[in-house]
PDB file of C-alpha atoms and ligand atoms in Angstrom:
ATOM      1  CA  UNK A 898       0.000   0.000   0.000  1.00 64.00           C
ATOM      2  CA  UNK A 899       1.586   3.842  -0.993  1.00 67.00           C
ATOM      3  CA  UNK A 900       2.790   6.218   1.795  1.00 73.00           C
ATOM      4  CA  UNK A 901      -0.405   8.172   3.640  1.00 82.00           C
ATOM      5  CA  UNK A 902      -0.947   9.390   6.890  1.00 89.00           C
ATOM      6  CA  UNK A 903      -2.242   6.759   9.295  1.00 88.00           C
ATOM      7  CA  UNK A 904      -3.487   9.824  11.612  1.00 87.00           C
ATOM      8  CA  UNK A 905      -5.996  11.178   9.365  1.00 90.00           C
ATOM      9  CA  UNK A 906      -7.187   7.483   8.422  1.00 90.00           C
ATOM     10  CA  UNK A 907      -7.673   6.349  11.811  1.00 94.00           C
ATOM     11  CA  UNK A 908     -11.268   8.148  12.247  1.00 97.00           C
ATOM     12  CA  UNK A 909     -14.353   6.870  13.196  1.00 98.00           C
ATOM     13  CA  UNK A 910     -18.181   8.140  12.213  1.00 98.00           C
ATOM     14  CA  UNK A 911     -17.842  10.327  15.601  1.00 98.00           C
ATOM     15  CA  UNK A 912     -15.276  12.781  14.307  1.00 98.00           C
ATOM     16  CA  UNK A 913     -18.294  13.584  11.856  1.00 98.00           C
ATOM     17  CA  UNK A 914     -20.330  16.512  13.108  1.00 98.00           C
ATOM     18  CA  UNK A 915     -22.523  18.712  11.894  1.00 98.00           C
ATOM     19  CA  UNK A 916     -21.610  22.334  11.250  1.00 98.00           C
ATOM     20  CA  UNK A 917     -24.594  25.120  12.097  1.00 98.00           C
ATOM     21  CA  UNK A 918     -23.760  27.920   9.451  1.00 98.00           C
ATOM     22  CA  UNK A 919     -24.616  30.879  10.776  1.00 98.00           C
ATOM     23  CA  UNK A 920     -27.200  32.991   9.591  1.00 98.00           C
ATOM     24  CA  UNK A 921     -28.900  36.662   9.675  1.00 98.00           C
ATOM     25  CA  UNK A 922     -32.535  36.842   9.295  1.00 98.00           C
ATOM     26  CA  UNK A 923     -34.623  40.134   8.199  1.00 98.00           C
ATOM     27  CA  UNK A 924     -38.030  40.468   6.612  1.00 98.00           C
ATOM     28  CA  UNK A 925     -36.099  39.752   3.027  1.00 98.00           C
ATOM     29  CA  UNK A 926     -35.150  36.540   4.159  1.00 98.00           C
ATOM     30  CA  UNK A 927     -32.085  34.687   5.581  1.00 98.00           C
ATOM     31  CA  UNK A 928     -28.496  34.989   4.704  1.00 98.00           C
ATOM     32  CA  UNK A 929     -26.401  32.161   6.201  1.00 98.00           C
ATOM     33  CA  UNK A 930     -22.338  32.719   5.732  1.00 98.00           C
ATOM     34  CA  UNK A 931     -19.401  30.713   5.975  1.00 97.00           C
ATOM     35  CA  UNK A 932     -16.419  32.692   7.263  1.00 96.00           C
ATOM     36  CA  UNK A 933     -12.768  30.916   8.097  1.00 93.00           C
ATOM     37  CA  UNK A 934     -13.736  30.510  11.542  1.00 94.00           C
ATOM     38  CA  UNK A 935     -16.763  28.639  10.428  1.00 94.00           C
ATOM     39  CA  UNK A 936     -15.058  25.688   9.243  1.00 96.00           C
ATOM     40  CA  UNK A 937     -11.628  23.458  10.622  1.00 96.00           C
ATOM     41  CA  UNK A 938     -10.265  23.766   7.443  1.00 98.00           C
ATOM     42  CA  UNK A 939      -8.839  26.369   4.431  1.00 98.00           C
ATOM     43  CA  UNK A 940     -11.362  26.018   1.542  1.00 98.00           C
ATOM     44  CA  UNK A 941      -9.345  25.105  -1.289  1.00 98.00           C
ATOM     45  CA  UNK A 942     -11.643  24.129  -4.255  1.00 98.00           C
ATOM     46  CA  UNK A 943     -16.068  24.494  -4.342  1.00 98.00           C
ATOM     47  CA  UNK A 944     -18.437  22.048  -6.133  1.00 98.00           C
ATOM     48  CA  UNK A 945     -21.676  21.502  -6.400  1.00 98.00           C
ATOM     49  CA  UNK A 946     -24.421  18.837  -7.316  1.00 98.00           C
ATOM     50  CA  UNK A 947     -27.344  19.896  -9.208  1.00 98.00           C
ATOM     51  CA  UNK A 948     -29.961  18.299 -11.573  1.00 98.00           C
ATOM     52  CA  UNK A 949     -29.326  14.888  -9.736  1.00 98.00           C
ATOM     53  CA  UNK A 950     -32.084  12.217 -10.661  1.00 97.00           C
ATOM     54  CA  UNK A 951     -33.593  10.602  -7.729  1.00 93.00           C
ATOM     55  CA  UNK A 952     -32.368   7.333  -7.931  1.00 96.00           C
ATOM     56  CA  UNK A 953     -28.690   8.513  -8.613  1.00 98.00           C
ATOM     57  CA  UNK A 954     -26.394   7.347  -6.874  1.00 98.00           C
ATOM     58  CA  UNK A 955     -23.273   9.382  -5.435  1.00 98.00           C
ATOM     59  CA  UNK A 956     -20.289   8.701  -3.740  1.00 98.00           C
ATOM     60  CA  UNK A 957     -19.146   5.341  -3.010  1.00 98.00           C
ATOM     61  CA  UNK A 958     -15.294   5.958  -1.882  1.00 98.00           C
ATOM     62  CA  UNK A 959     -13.526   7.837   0.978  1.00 98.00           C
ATOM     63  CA  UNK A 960     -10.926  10.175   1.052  1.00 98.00           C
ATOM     64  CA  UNK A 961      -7.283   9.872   2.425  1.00 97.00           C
ATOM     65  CA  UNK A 962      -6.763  13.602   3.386  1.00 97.00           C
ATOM     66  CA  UNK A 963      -9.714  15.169   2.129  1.00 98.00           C
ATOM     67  CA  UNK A 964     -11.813  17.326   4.549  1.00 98.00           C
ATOM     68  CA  UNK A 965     -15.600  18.151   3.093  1.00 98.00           C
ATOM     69  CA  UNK A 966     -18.409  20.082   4.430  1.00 98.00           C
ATOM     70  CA  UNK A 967     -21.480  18.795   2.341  1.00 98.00           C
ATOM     71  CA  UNK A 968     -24.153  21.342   2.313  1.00 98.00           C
ATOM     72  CA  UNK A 969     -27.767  20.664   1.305  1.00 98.00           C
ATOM     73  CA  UNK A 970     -28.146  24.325  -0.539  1.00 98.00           C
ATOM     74  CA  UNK A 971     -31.937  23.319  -1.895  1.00 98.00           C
ATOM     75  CA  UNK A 972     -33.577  20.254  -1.237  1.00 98.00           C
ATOM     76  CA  UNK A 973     -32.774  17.112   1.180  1.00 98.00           C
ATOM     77  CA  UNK A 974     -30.370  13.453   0.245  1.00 98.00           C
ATOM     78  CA  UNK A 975     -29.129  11.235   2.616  1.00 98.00           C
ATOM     79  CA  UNK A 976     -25.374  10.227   3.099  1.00 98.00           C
ATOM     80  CA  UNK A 977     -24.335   6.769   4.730  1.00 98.00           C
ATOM     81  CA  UNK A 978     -20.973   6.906   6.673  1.00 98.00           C
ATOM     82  CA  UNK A 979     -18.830   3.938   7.369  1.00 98.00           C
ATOM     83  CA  UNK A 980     -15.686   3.523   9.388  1.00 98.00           C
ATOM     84  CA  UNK A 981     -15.083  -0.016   8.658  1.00 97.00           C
ATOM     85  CA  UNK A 982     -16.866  -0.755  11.809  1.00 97.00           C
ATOM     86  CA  UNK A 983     -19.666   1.618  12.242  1.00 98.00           C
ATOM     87  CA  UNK A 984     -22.446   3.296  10.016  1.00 98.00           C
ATOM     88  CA  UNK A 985     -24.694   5.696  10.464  1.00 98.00           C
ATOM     89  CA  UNK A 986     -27.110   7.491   7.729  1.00 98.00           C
ATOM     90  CA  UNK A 987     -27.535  11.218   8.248  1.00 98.00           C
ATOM     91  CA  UNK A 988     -30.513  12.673   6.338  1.00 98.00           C
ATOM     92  CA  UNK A 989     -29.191  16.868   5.387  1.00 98.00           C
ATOM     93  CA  UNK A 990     -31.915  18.645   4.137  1.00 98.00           C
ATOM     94  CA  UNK A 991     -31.502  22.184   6.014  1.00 98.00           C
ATOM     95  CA  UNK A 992     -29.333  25.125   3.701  1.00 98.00           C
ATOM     96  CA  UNK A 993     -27.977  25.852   7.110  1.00 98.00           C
ATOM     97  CA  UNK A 994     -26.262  22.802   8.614  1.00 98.00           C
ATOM     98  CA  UNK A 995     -23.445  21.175   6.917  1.00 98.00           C
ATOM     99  CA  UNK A 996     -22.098  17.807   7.247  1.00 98.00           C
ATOM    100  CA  UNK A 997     -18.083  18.154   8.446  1.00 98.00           C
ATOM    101  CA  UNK A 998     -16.804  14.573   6.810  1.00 98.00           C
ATOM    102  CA  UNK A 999     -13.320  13.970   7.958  1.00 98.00           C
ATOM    103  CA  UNK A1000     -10.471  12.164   5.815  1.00 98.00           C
ATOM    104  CA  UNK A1001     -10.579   7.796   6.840  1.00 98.00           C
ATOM    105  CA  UNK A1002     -14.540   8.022   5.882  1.00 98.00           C
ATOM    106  CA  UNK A1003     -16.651   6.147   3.607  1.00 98.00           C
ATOM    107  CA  UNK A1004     -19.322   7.852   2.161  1.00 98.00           C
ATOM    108  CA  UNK A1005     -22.623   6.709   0.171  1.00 98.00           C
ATOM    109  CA  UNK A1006     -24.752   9.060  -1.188  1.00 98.00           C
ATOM    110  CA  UNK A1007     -28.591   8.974  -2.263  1.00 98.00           C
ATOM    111  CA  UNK A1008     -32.341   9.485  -2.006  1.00 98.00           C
ATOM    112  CA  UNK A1009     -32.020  12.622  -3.599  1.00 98.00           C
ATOM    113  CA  UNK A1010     -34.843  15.042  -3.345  1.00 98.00           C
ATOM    114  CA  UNK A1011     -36.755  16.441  -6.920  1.00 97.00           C
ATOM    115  CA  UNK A1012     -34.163  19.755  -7.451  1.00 97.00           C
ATOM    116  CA  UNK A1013     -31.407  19.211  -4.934  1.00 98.00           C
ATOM    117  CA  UNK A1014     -28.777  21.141  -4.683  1.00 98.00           C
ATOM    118  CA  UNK A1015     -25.897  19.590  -2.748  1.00 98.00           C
ATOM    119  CA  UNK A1016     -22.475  22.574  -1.994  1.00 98.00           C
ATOM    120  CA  UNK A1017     -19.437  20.743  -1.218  1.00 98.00           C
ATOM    121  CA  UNK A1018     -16.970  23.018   0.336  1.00 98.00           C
ATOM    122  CA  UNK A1019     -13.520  21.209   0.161  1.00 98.00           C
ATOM    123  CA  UNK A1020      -9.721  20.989   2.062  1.00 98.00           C
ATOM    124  CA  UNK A1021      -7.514  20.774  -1.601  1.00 98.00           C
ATOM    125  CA  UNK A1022      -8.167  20.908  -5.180  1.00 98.00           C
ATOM    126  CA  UNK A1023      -9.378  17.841  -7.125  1.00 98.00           C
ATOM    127  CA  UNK A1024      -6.698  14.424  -6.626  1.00 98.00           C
ATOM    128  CA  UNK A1025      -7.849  10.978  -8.079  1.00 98.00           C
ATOM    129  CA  UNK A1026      -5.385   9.549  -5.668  1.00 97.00           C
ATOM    130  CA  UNK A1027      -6.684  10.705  -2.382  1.00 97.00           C
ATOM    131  CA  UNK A1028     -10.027   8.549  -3.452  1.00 98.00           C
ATOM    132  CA  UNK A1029      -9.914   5.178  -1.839  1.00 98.00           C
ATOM    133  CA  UNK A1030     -12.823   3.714  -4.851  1.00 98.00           C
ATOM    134  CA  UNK A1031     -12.854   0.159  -3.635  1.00 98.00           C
ATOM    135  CA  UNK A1032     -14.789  -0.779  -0.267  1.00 98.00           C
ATOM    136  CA  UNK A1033     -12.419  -4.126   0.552  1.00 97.00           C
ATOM    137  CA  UNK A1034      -9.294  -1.697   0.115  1.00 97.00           C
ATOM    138  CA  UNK A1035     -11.035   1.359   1.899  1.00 97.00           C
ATOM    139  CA  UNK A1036     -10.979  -1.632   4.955  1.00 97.00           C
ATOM    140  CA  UNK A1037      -7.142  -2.704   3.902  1.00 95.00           C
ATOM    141  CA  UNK A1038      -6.615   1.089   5.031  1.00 94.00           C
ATOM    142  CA  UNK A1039      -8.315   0.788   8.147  1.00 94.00           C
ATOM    143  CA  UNK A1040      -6.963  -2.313   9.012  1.00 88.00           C
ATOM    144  CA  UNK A1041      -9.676  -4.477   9.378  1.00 73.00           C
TER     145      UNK A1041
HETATM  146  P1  TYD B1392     -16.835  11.819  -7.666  1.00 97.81           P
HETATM  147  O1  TYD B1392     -16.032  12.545  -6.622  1.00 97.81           O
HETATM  148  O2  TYD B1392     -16.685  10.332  -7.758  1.00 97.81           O
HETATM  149  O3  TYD B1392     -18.367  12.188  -7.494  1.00 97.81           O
HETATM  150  P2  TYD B1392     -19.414  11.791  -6.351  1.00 97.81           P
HETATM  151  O4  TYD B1392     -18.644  11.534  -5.087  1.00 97.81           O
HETATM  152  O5  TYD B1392     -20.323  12.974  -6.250  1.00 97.81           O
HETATM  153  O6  TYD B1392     -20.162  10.578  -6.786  1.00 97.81           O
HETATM  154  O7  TYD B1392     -16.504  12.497  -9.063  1.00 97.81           O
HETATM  155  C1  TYD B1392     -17.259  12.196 -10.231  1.00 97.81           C
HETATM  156  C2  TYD B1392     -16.409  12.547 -11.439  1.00 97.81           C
HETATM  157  O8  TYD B1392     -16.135  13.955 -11.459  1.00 97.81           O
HETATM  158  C3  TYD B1392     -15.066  11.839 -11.444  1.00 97.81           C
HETATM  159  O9  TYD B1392     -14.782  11.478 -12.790  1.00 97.81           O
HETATM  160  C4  TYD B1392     -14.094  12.879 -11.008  1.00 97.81           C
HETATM  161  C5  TYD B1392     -14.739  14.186 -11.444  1.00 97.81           C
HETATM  162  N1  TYD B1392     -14.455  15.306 -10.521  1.00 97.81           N
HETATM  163  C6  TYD B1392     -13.615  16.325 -10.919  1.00 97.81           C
HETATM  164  O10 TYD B1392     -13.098  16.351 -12.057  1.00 97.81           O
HETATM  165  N2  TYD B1392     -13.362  17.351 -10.061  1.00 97.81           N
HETATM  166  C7  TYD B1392     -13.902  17.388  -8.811  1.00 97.81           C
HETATM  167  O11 TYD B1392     -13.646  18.346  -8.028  1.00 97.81           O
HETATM  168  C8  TYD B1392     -14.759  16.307  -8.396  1.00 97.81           C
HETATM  169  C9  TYD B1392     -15.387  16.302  -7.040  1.00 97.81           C
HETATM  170  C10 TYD B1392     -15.004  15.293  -9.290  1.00 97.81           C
END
């Protein structure tokens, strides 16, 4: 297996919180804004899901180093985290609460809602190799 750092794989689905973005609310509506402070890490690169058919399926690998915040900017989906030991399935469908997915974490992503928009704010720019694609080796790196 190629050189990474065993720290940031050794996580488990409770290093995974959910981030409240704060927002400012007037009779115009609500403004919700992510400053430096808002997140653990520096945003390096922005993406974004949109016109997603409800049966897609997304996801389906972890990251080595990657941080994400996933942010449900319209609509609702539901992402399944696995540590190699432990799952859970966290349903986001508020613009204002982001999902902090740490590096070491398998993600599964679907039951997407008619016009969902899904903002992922991310830790570096776009690397095939940080992607772990394959479950059995995504458990090779966890040592199970
Ligand atoms: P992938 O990360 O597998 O998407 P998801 O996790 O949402 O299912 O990426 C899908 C394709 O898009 C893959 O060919 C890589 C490419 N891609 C980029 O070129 N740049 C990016 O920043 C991302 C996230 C993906």
């Amino acid at each position: 297996m190629e050189n990474f750092n065993r720290k940031l794989m050794n996580t488990t689905i409770d290093d995974i919180s959910i981030i409240e973005i704060p927002r400012v609310h007037d009779e115009r509506g609500l403004l919700a804004v992510i400053e430096k402070t808002t997140i653990p890490f520096k945003i390096e690169r922005v993406y974004y899901l949109y016109d997603v058919p409800s049966d897609a399926f997304r996801g389906g690998h972890a990251h080595k180093e990657l941080y994400q915040l996933i942010i449900p900017l319209s609509g609702s989906f539901d992402v399944l985290l696995k540590d190699g030991e432990n799952s859970k399935t966290i349903n986001l469908n508020k613009p204002h609460k982001g999902l902090l997915v740490v590096p070491g974490i398998w993600r599964e992503i679907d039951n997407f809602s008619s016009g969902c928009v899904c903002l992922v704010l991310a830790s570096s720019e776009y690397d095939e190799l940080d992607y772990i694609r394959d479950f059995n080796d995504f458990l090779s790196f966890k040592e199970f």
